[in-house]
Coordinates of C-alpha atoms and ligand atoms in Angstrom, one line a residue:
M229 CA -53.6 -16.0 -28.9
R230 CA -51.0 -13.3 -29.1
I231 CA -48.3 -15.8 -29.0
Y232 CA -49.0 -16.9 -32.6
R233 CA -48.1 -13.5 -33.8
F234 CA -44.7 -13.9 -32.3
L235 CA -44.2 -17.5 -33.2
P236 CA -42.0 -16.9 -36.2
I237 CA -39.8 -14.7 -34.1
L238 CA -39.6 -17.3 -31.3
L239 CA -38.7 -20.0 -33.8
L240 CA -36.0 -17.8 -35.3
A241 CA -34.6 -17.0 -31.9
A242 CA -34.6 -20.7 -31.0
C243 CA -32.7 -21.5 -34.2
Q244 CA -30.2 -18.7 -33.5
G245 CA -29.9 -20.0 -30.0
T246 CA -28.9 -23.4 -31.4
D247 CA -26.4 -21.7 -33.7
D248 CA -24.9 -19.8 -30.8
Q249 CA -24.8 -23.0 -28.8
T250 CA -22.7 -24.6 -31.5
D251 CA -20.3 -21.7 -31.5
T252 CA -19.9 -21.5 -27.8
D253 CA -19.6 -25.2 -27.5
K254 CA -16.0 -24.7 -28.6
Q255 CA -13.9 -23.6 -25.7
V256 CA -10.6 -23.9 -24.1
E257 CA -9.6 -23.2 -20.5
I258 CA -6.1 -22.0 -19.6
F259 CA -5.1 -21.9 -15.9
T260 CA -2.3 -19.6 -14.6
W261 CA -1.2 -17.4 -11.7
W262 CA -0.5 -14.4 -14.0
T263 CA -2.5 -11.6 -12.5
S264 CA 0.0 -8.7 -11.8
G265 CA -0.1 -5.9 -14.3
S266 CA 2.8 -7.2 -16.5
E267 CA 1.8 -10.8 -16.1
A268 CA -1.7 -10.3 -17.2
A269 CA -0.6 -8.0 -20.1
A270 CA 1.9 -10.6 -21.3
L271 CA -0.6 -13.4 -21.1
E272 CA -3.1 -11.3 -23.1
T273 CA -0.6 -11.2 -26.0
V274 CA -0.9 -15.0 -26.2
L275 CA -4.6 -15.1 -25.8
D276 CA -5.0 -12.4 -28.4
A277 CA -3.0 -14.4 -30.9
Y278 CA -5.3 -17.4 -30.3
R279 CA -8.4 -15.2 -30.6
A280 CA -7.2 -13.8 -33.9
T281 CA -6.9 -17.3 -35.4
Y282 CA -9.8 -19.0 -33.6
P283 CA -12.4 -16.3 -33.0
E284 CA -15.2 -18.9 -32.7
V285 CA -13.6 -20.5 -29.6
D286 CA -14.6 -19.2 -26.1
L287 CA -11.4 -18.6 -24.2
I288 CA -11.5 -19.1 -20.5
N289 CA -8.7 -17.4 -18.7
A290 CA -8.7 -19.1 -15.3
S291 CA -6.1 -17.1 -13.4
V292 CA -5.6 -17.3 -9.6
A293 CA -3.8 -14.4 -8.0
G294 CA -0.7 -15.0 -5.9
G295 CA 2.9 -14.7 -7.2
G296 CA 4.9 -17.8 -7.8
G297 CA 1.7 -19.9 -8.0
S298 CA 1.4 -20.3 -4.2
A299 CA -2.4 -19.9 -4.2
A300 CA -3.0 -21.4 -7.7
R301 CA -1.3 -24.8 -7.2
P302 CA -3.5 -26.0 -4.3
I303 CA -6.7 -25.0 -6.2
L304 CA -5.4 -26.8 -9.3
Q305 CA -4.6 -29.9 -7.2
T306 CA -8.2 -30.0 -5.9
R307 CA -9.5 -29.8 -9.4
L308 CA -7.2 -32.5 -10.6
L309 CA -8.1 -34.8 -7.7
G310 CA -11.7 -34.1 -8.4
G311 CA -11.4 -35.1 -12.1
N312 CA -12.1 -31.6 -13.3
P313 CA -8.9 -30.4 -15.0
P314 CA -8.5 -27.2 -16.9
D315 CA -7.4 -28.0 -20.5
S316 CA -4.0 -26.6 -19.8
W317 CA -2.1 -25.1 -16.9
Q318 CA 1.1 -23.3 -16.1
T319 CA 3.9 -25.1 -14.4
H320 CA 7.7 -25.0 -14.0
H321 CA 10.2 -27.6 -15.3
G322 CA 11.8 -30.3 -13.2
S323 CA 10.3 -31.6 -10.0
E324 CA 7.1 -29.6 -10.0
L325 CA 6.2 -30.8 -13.5
M326 CA 7.3 -34.4 -12.8
E327 CA 6.0 -35.0 -9.3
Y328 CA 2.8 -33.0 -9.3
Y329 CA 1.6 -33.9 -12.8
V330 CA 3.6 -36.5 -14.8
T331 CA 3.9 -39.2 -12.1
P332 CA 0.2 -39.1 -11.1
D333 CA -0.6 -39.2 -14.8
Y334 CA -2.5 -35.9 -15.1
V335 CA -0.8 -34.8 -18.3
A336 CA -0.5 -36.1 -21.9
S337 CA 2.6 -36.5 -23.9
L338 CA 3.3 -33.7 -26.5
K339 CA 5.6 -35.8 -28.6
D340 CA 3.4 -35.7 -31.7
L341 CA 3.1 -32.0 -31.4
Y342 CA 6.9 -31.5 -31.1
D343 CA 7.4 -33.8 -34.1
A344 CA 4.7 -32.1 -36.3
E345 CA 6.0 -28.6 -35.5
G346 CA 9.7 -29.4 -35.8
W347 CA 10.2 -28.2 -32.3
Y348 CA 13.0 -30.6 -31.5
E349 CA 15.1 -28.4 -33.8
L350 CA 13.8 -25.1 -32.4
F351 CA 14.0 -25.7 -28.6
S352 CA 17.4 -26.6 -27.2
P353 CA 18.0 -30.2 -26.3
S354 CA 18.8 -29.3 -22.7
L355 CA 15.5 -27.5 -22.4
V356 CA 13.6 -30.4 -24.0
D357 CA 15.3 -32.7 -21.6
M358 CA 14.1 -30.7 -18.6
I359 CA 10.5 -31.2 -19.6
S360 CA 10.7 -34.8 -20.7
R361 CA 10.4 -38.2 -19.1
D362 CA 11.3 -41.3 -21.0
G363 CA 11.7 -39.3 -24.2
E364 CA 8.2 -37.8 -24.0
P365 CA 7.9 -34.0 -23.6
Y366 CA 5.1 -32.7 -21.4
L367 CA 5.3 -28.9 -21.7
V368 CA 5.4 -26.2 -24.2
V369 CA 7.8 -23.7 -22.7
L370 CA 7.1 -20.0 -23.3
N371 CA 10.0 -18.4 -21.6
L372 CA 13.2 -18.5 -19.6
H373 CA 13.3 -16.2 -16.5
R374 CA 16.4 -15.3 -14.6
S375 CA 15.8 -15.4 -10.9
N376 CA 19.1 -14.0 -9.6
T377 CA 19.0 -10.4 -10.7
L378 CA 19.6 -7.4 -8.4
W379 CA 17.5 -4.4 -9.5
Y380 CA 18.2 -0.9 -8.4
N381 CA 16.6 2.5 -8.6
K382 CA 19.1 4.6 -10.6
P383 CA 18.0 8.2 -9.8
L384 CA 17.7 7.3 -6.0
L385 CA 21.3 6.0 -5.9
A386 CA 22.6 8.9 -8.0
E387 CA 21.0 11.3 -5.5
H388 CA 23.2 9.7 -2.9
G389 CA 26.3 9.8 -5.1
I390 CA 26.2 6.1 -5.8
V391 CA 26.9 4.7 -9.3
I392 CA 26.8 1.0 -9.8
E393 CA 29.2 -0.6 -12.4
D394 CA 28.9 -4.0 -14.0
S395 CA 28.8 -6.0 -10.8
L396 CA 28.4 -5.5 -7.1
S397 CA 29.9 -7.5 -4.3
L398 CA 28.0 -8.3 -1.1
D399 CA 30.3 -6.0 0.9
E400 CA 29.7 -3.2 -1.5
L401 CA 26.0 -3.7 -1.3
L402 CA 26.0 -3.8 2.5
G403 CA 28.2 -0.7 2.6
I404 CA 25.7 1.2 0.5
A405 CA 22.9 -0.2 2.7
E406 CA 24.6 1.3 5.8
S407 CA 24.9 4.7 4.2
L408 CA 21.2 4.7 2.9
Q409 CA 20.1 3.7 6.4
L410 CA 21.5 7.0 7.7
A411 CA 19.1 8.7 5.3
N412 CA 16.3 6.4 6.5
I413 CA 16.0 4.6 3.2
P414 CA 15.7 0.8 3.3
A415 CA 18.2 -0.6 0.9
M416 CA 16.4 -3.9 0.2
C417 CA 12.9 -3.9 -1.3
M418 CA 10.7 -6.8 -0.3
G419 CA 7.1 -7.9 -0.6
D420 CA 6.7 -11.3 1.0
T421 CA 3.0 -11.7 1.6
G422 CA 3.9 -14.9 -0.3
I423 CA 6.9 -16.3 1.5
W424 CA 8.5 -17.5 -1.8
A425 CA 9.5 -13.8 -2.4
T426 CA 12.0 -13.7 0.4
G427 CA 12.9 -17.2 -0.6
I428 CA 14.2 -15.8 -3.9
M429 CA 16.5 -13.4 -1.9
F430 CA 17.7 -16.4 0.2
E431 CA 18.3 -18.6 -2.9
N432 CA 20.1 -15.9 -4.7
T433 CA 22.3 -15.3 -1.7
L434 CA 22.9 -19.0 -1.3
V435 CA 24.1 -19.5 -4.9
G436 CA 26.0 -16.2 -4.7
T437 CA 27.9 -17.3 -1.6
I438 CA 28.6 -21.0 -2.2
G439 CA 28.7 -21.1 -6.1
P440 CA 26.8 -23.2 -8.6
E441 CA 28.6 -26.5 -8.0
R442 CA 28.2 -26.5 -4.3
Y443 CA 24.6 -25.3 -4.8
L444 CA 23.8 -28.2 -7.1
G445 CA 25.4 -30.5 -4.5
L446 CA 22.6 -29.6 -2.1
W447 CA 20.2 -31.5 -4.4
D448 CA 22.4 -34.6 -4.7
G449 CA 23.6 -34.8 -1.1
T450 CA 27.2 -33.8 -1.7
T451 CA 26.7 -30.5 0.1
S452 CA 25.0 -30.3 3.5
F453 CA 22.9 -27.5 4.7
T454 CA 25.0 -27.3 7.8
D455 CA 28.3 -26.9 6.0
A456 CA 30.3 -23.8 6.8
D457 CA 29.8 -22.1 3.5
V458 CA 26.0 -22.6 3.7
M459 CA 26.0 -21.2 7.2
Q460 CA 27.9 -18.2 5.8
A461 CA 25.1 -17.8 3.1
I462 CA 22.5 -17.9 5.9
E463 CA 24.4 -15.2 7.7
N464 CA 24.6 -13.1 4.5
Y465 CA 20.9 -13.5 3.9
G466 CA 20.2 -12.3 7.5
R467 CA 22.3 -9.2 6.9
L468 CA 20.2 -8.4 3.9
L469 CA 17.0 -8.9 5.8
D470 CA 18.2 -6.3 8.3
H471 CA 17.9 -3.7 5.5
Q472 CA 14.5 -4.5 4.0
N473 CA 11.5 -2.2 4.1
K474 CA 9.5 -2.5 7.4
D475 CA 6.2 -3.2 5.7
H476 CA 7.5 -6.1 3.6
A477 CA 5.1 -8.6 5.2
A478 CA 2.1 -6.6 4.0
L479 CA 3.2 -6.3 0.4
S480 CA 3.1 -8.6 -2.6
W481 CA 6.1 -9.0 -4.9
D482 CA 4.7 -6.5 -7.5
Q483 CA 3.9 -3.9 -4.8
A484 CA 7.5 -4.1 -3.8
A485 CA 8.5 -3.6 -7.4
K486 CA 6.3 -0.5 -7.4
K487 CA 8.1 0.7 -4.3
L488 CA 11.5 0.2 -6.0
G489 CA 10.3 2.2 -9.0
D490 CA 9.0 5.0 -6.7
G491 CA 12.3 5.2 -5.0
D492 CA 11.0 4.1 -1.6
C493 CA 13.7 1.5 -1.4
A494 CA 16.9 1.0 -3.4
F495 CA 17.5 -2.6 -4.5
Y496 CA 15.4 -5.7 -5.2
S497 CA 16.8 -9.2 -5.4
M498 CA 14.2 -10.8 -7.5
G499 CA 13.5 -12.6 -10.8
D500 CA 13.2 -10.6 -13.9
W501 CA 9.4 -10.6 -13.8
V502 CA 10.3 -7.4 -12.0
Y503 CA 11.5 -6.0 -15.3
G504 CA 8.1 -6.7 -16.8
E505 CA 6.5 -4.9 -13.9
L506 CA 8.8 -1.8 -14.0
I507 CA 8.2 -1.4 -17.8
Q508 CA 4.5 -1.9 -17.3
N509 CA 4.6 1.0 -14.8
G510 CA 6.1 3.2 -17.4
L511 CA 9.8 3.2 -16.3
E512 CA 12.7 3.1 -18.7
E513 CA 15.6 0.7 -18.4
N514 CA 19.0 2.1 -17.8
V515 CA 17.4 5.5 -17.0
D516 CA 15.0 4.8 -14.1
F517 CA 16.4 1.5 -13.1
G518 CA 19.4 -0.6 -13.6
W519 CA 20.5 -4.2 -12.7
V520 CA 23.5 -6.4 -11.9
A521 CA 23.7 -10.1 -11.0
H522 CA 22.9 -10.7 -7.3
P523 CA 26.3 -10.4 -5.6
G524 CA 28.5 -13.4 -6.2
S525 CA 26.2 -15.0 -8.8
D526 CA 27.5 -13.5 -12.0
G527 CA 28.3 -16.7 -13.9
T528 CA 25.1 -18.5 -12.6
F529 CA 21.7 -18.3 -14.2
L530 CA 19.0 -19.4 -11.7
L531 CA 16.5 -20.6 -14.3
V532 CA 12.7 -20.4 -14.0
T533 CA 10.7 -21.5 -16.9
D534 CA 6.9 -21.2 -17.6
G535 CA 5.4 -23.9 -19.6
F536 CA 1.9 -25.2 -20.4
T537 CA 0.5 -28.7 -20.3
L538 CA -2.1 -30.7 -22.1
A539 CA -4.4 -32.3 -19.5
K540 CA -4.9 -36.0 -19.9
N541 CA -8.5 -36.3 -20.9
A542 CA -8.6 -32.6 -21.5
P543 CA -12.2 -31.5 -22.1
N544 CA -11.2 -29.7 -25.3
P545 CA -8.1 -31.5 -26.7
T546 CA -8.2 -30.0 -30.3
E547 CA -8.6 -26.4 -29.0
T548 CA -5.8 -27.0 -26.4
L549 CA -3.4 -28.3 -29.0
D550 CA -4.1 -25.3 -31.1
M551 CA -3.4 -23.1 -28.1
L552 CA -0.1 -24.9 -27.4
R553 CA 0.9 -24.6 -31.1
I554 CA 0.4 -20.8 -30.8
M555 CA 2.4 -20.7 -27.5
G556 CA 5.3 -22.3 -29.4
D557 CA 5.1 -19.8 -32.3
R558 CA 8.2 -17.5 -32.6
V559 CA 6.4 -14.2 -32.9
V560 CA 4.1 -15.0 -30.1
Q561 CA 7.1 -15.9 -27.9
E562 CA 8.7 -12.6 -28.8
D563 CA 5.6 -10.5 -28.1
F564 CA 5.0 -12.3 -24.8
N565 CA 8.5 -12.1 -23.5
L566 CA 9.0 -8.4 -24.3
L567 CA 6.2 -7.7 -21.8
K568 CA 7.0 -10.5 -19.3
G569 CA 10.6 -9.7 -18.8
S570 CA 12.0 -13.1 -19.9
I571 CA 13.7 -14.4 -22.9
C572 CA 12.3 -16.8 -25.5
A573 CA 12.4 -20.5 -24.9
R574 CA 12.7 -20.9 -28.7
T575 CA 16.3 -20.5 -30.0
D576 CA 15.4 -18.5 -33.1
C577 CA 13.8 -15.3 -31.7
D578 CA 14.8 -12.0 -33.2
R579 CA 17.3 -10.6 -30.7
S580 CA 17.1 -7.1 -32.1
R581 CA 13.5 -6.7 -30.9
F582 CA 14.7 -6.9 -27.2
G583 CA 16.1 -4.1 -25.1
P584 CA 19.4 -3.9 -23.1
Y585 CA 18.3 -6.0 -20.1
L586 CA 16.8 -8.8 -22.1
Q587 CA 19.9 -8.9 -24.4
W588 CA 22.0 -9.0 -21.2
S589 CA 19.9 -11.9 -20.0
M590 CA 20.3 -13.8 -23.3
D591 CA 24.1 -13.4 -23.1
K592 CA 24.2 -14.5 -19.4
Y593 CA 22.1 -17.5 -20.3
A594 CA 24.4 -18.4 -23.2
E595 CA 27.6 -18.0 -21.1
G596 CA 26.6 -19.0 -17.7
V597 CA 25.8 -22.2 -15.7
A598 CA 22.0 -22.7 -15.6
V599 CA 20.8 -24.1 -12.3
P600 CA 17.3 -25.0 -11.2
T601 CA 15.6 -23.1 -8.4
V602 CA 14.0 -24.8 -5.4
I603 CA 11.7 -21.9 -4.7
H604 CA 10.1 -22.4 -8.1
G605 CA 9.8 -26.1 -7.7
S606 CA 12.4 -27.3 -10.1
A607 CA 15.4 -28.4 -8.0
A608 CA 13.8 -30.5 -5.2
P609 CA 10.6 -32.4 -4.5
P610 CA 7.5 -30.4 -3.6
G611 CA 7.7 -31.6 0.1
F612 CA 11.1 -30.0 0.5
Q613 CA 9.9 -26.8 -1.2
Q614 CA 7.2 -26.5 1.4
A615 CA 9.6 -27.3 4.2
L616 CA 11.9 -24.5 2.9
N617 CA 9.0 -22.1 2.9
D618 CA 8.2 -23.0 6.5
A619 CA 11.8 -22.7 7.6
L620 CA 12.1 -19.3 5.9
T621 CA 8.9 -18.1 7.7
N622 CA 10.5 -19.0 11.0
F623 CA 13.9 -17.6 10.1
V624 CA 12.6 -14.2 9.0
V625 CA 11.0 -13.7 12.4
R626 CA 13.3 -15.6 14.8
R627 CA 16.7 -15.4 13.0
D628 CA 17.9 -18.7 14.5
H629 CA 20.7 -19.6 12.0
Q630 CA 21.4 -23.0 13.5
A631 CA 17.8 -24.1 13.7
F632 CA 17.3 -22.9 10.1
A633 CA 20.2 -24.9 8.8
E634 CA 19.4 -28.0 10.8
S635 CA 15.8 -28.1 9.8
L636 CA 16.8 -27.9 6.1
A637 CA 19.4 -30.7 6.6
R638 CA 16.7 -32.8 8.3
E639 CA 14.2 -32.2 5.5
A640 CA 16.7 -32.9 2.8
H641 CA 17.5 -36.2 4.5
A642 CA 13.8 -37.0 4.8
A643 CA 13.3 -36.2 1.1
G644 CA 16.1 -38.6 0.2
F645 CA 18.7 -36.3 -1.2
G646 CA 20.5 -35.0 1.9
Q647 CA 23.5 -36.4 3.6
Ligands
GAL76 C1 7.0 -17.4 -11.2 C2 6.7 -17.5 -12.6 C3 7.0 -16.1 -13.2 C4 6.4 -15.0 -12.4 C5 6.6 -15.1 -10.9 C6 5.8 -14.2 -10.1 O1 6.7 -18.6 -10.6 O2 7.5 -18.4 -13.2 O3 6.5 -16.2 -14.5 O4 5.2 -14.7 -12.8 O5 6.3 -16.4 -10.5 O6 4.4 -14.5 -10.1

């Protein structure tokens, strides 16, 4: 009997439930590997901008930890194969986008969005080209990261009487490393629980040793992995490995960035997501840390982009397109990149909002030769990227130069671009 007394309340609750249901019916799921302090903070700026405009939509931030996407990509593949795609996911331009997602038809064209937003005028033609096939763009690109930067702890080097000017040669770096070794300080910071992180130091050393043209030749078969200059690059990489912190295999890339900031190691050859992390840890550029191009790679810009897709048959296409529109917004790109340590993909961002490092990166991008990275999936097919990671895992432990070079030459040949 008592139930009747509560009937009006129950009916009201049921009605409210239906209303809530309608509200939460609207959702959008974004899949990334941005979980380090700076990555998560930068992503939040984008999500906040979306929430401010679309407060009624339930935003699902599906991030899978693991720098470079090493853990996220296999999980995403399983979801795509199972017909359960997120609405949008993070990926890099070039091979990764094309071979993992465009060829198997997992992504929808964004041409209408580009036309409607006037983005063909606001993103450079070369960038649009990198994310298009047959004239159809498949990504909204948020940022341009530079992968070949050498970071250093300024006070630590000053303590040892070392001042770094505008550039540093490999011999100078190795000379400093020897003197730091006498003081028991590892020169090179490394955190390679994800093997891709040491892969960056390899790739940076490779391009710094053989130059951008010969580096590009690796991906069209005009340079062989067993050529003398590539063997020299492997040798140089090995010499840098000799100076890395002993606990490198137990640390992630961002833990190594923390180590750099704390002065437990001196240099870090790593993409400029490190800038984001150092700033996030409260350090000040040009005071607590400095940077130069990785030795030998001054005129080269190893380019890493982060872009977002629209899933074919996305569960929530309208909300996803709204999200992509927000990602392409100028102010959103500025806010995001200030925290992420990258420069805008759009060409009309306000330069004066950015500090010395990011302005340096803008100039280097404008003046230099931009080349794709293999470690971040852009330069070579995914099979070769995996083979390189395996070869690196062996090399870091065994240091067999010849076996390393030969395995890469074999894999390049198998992938169809080697000699
Ligand atoms: C890259 C990505 C960057 C950065 C880095 C470390 O693949 O493009 O945005 O987050 O991984 O996780």
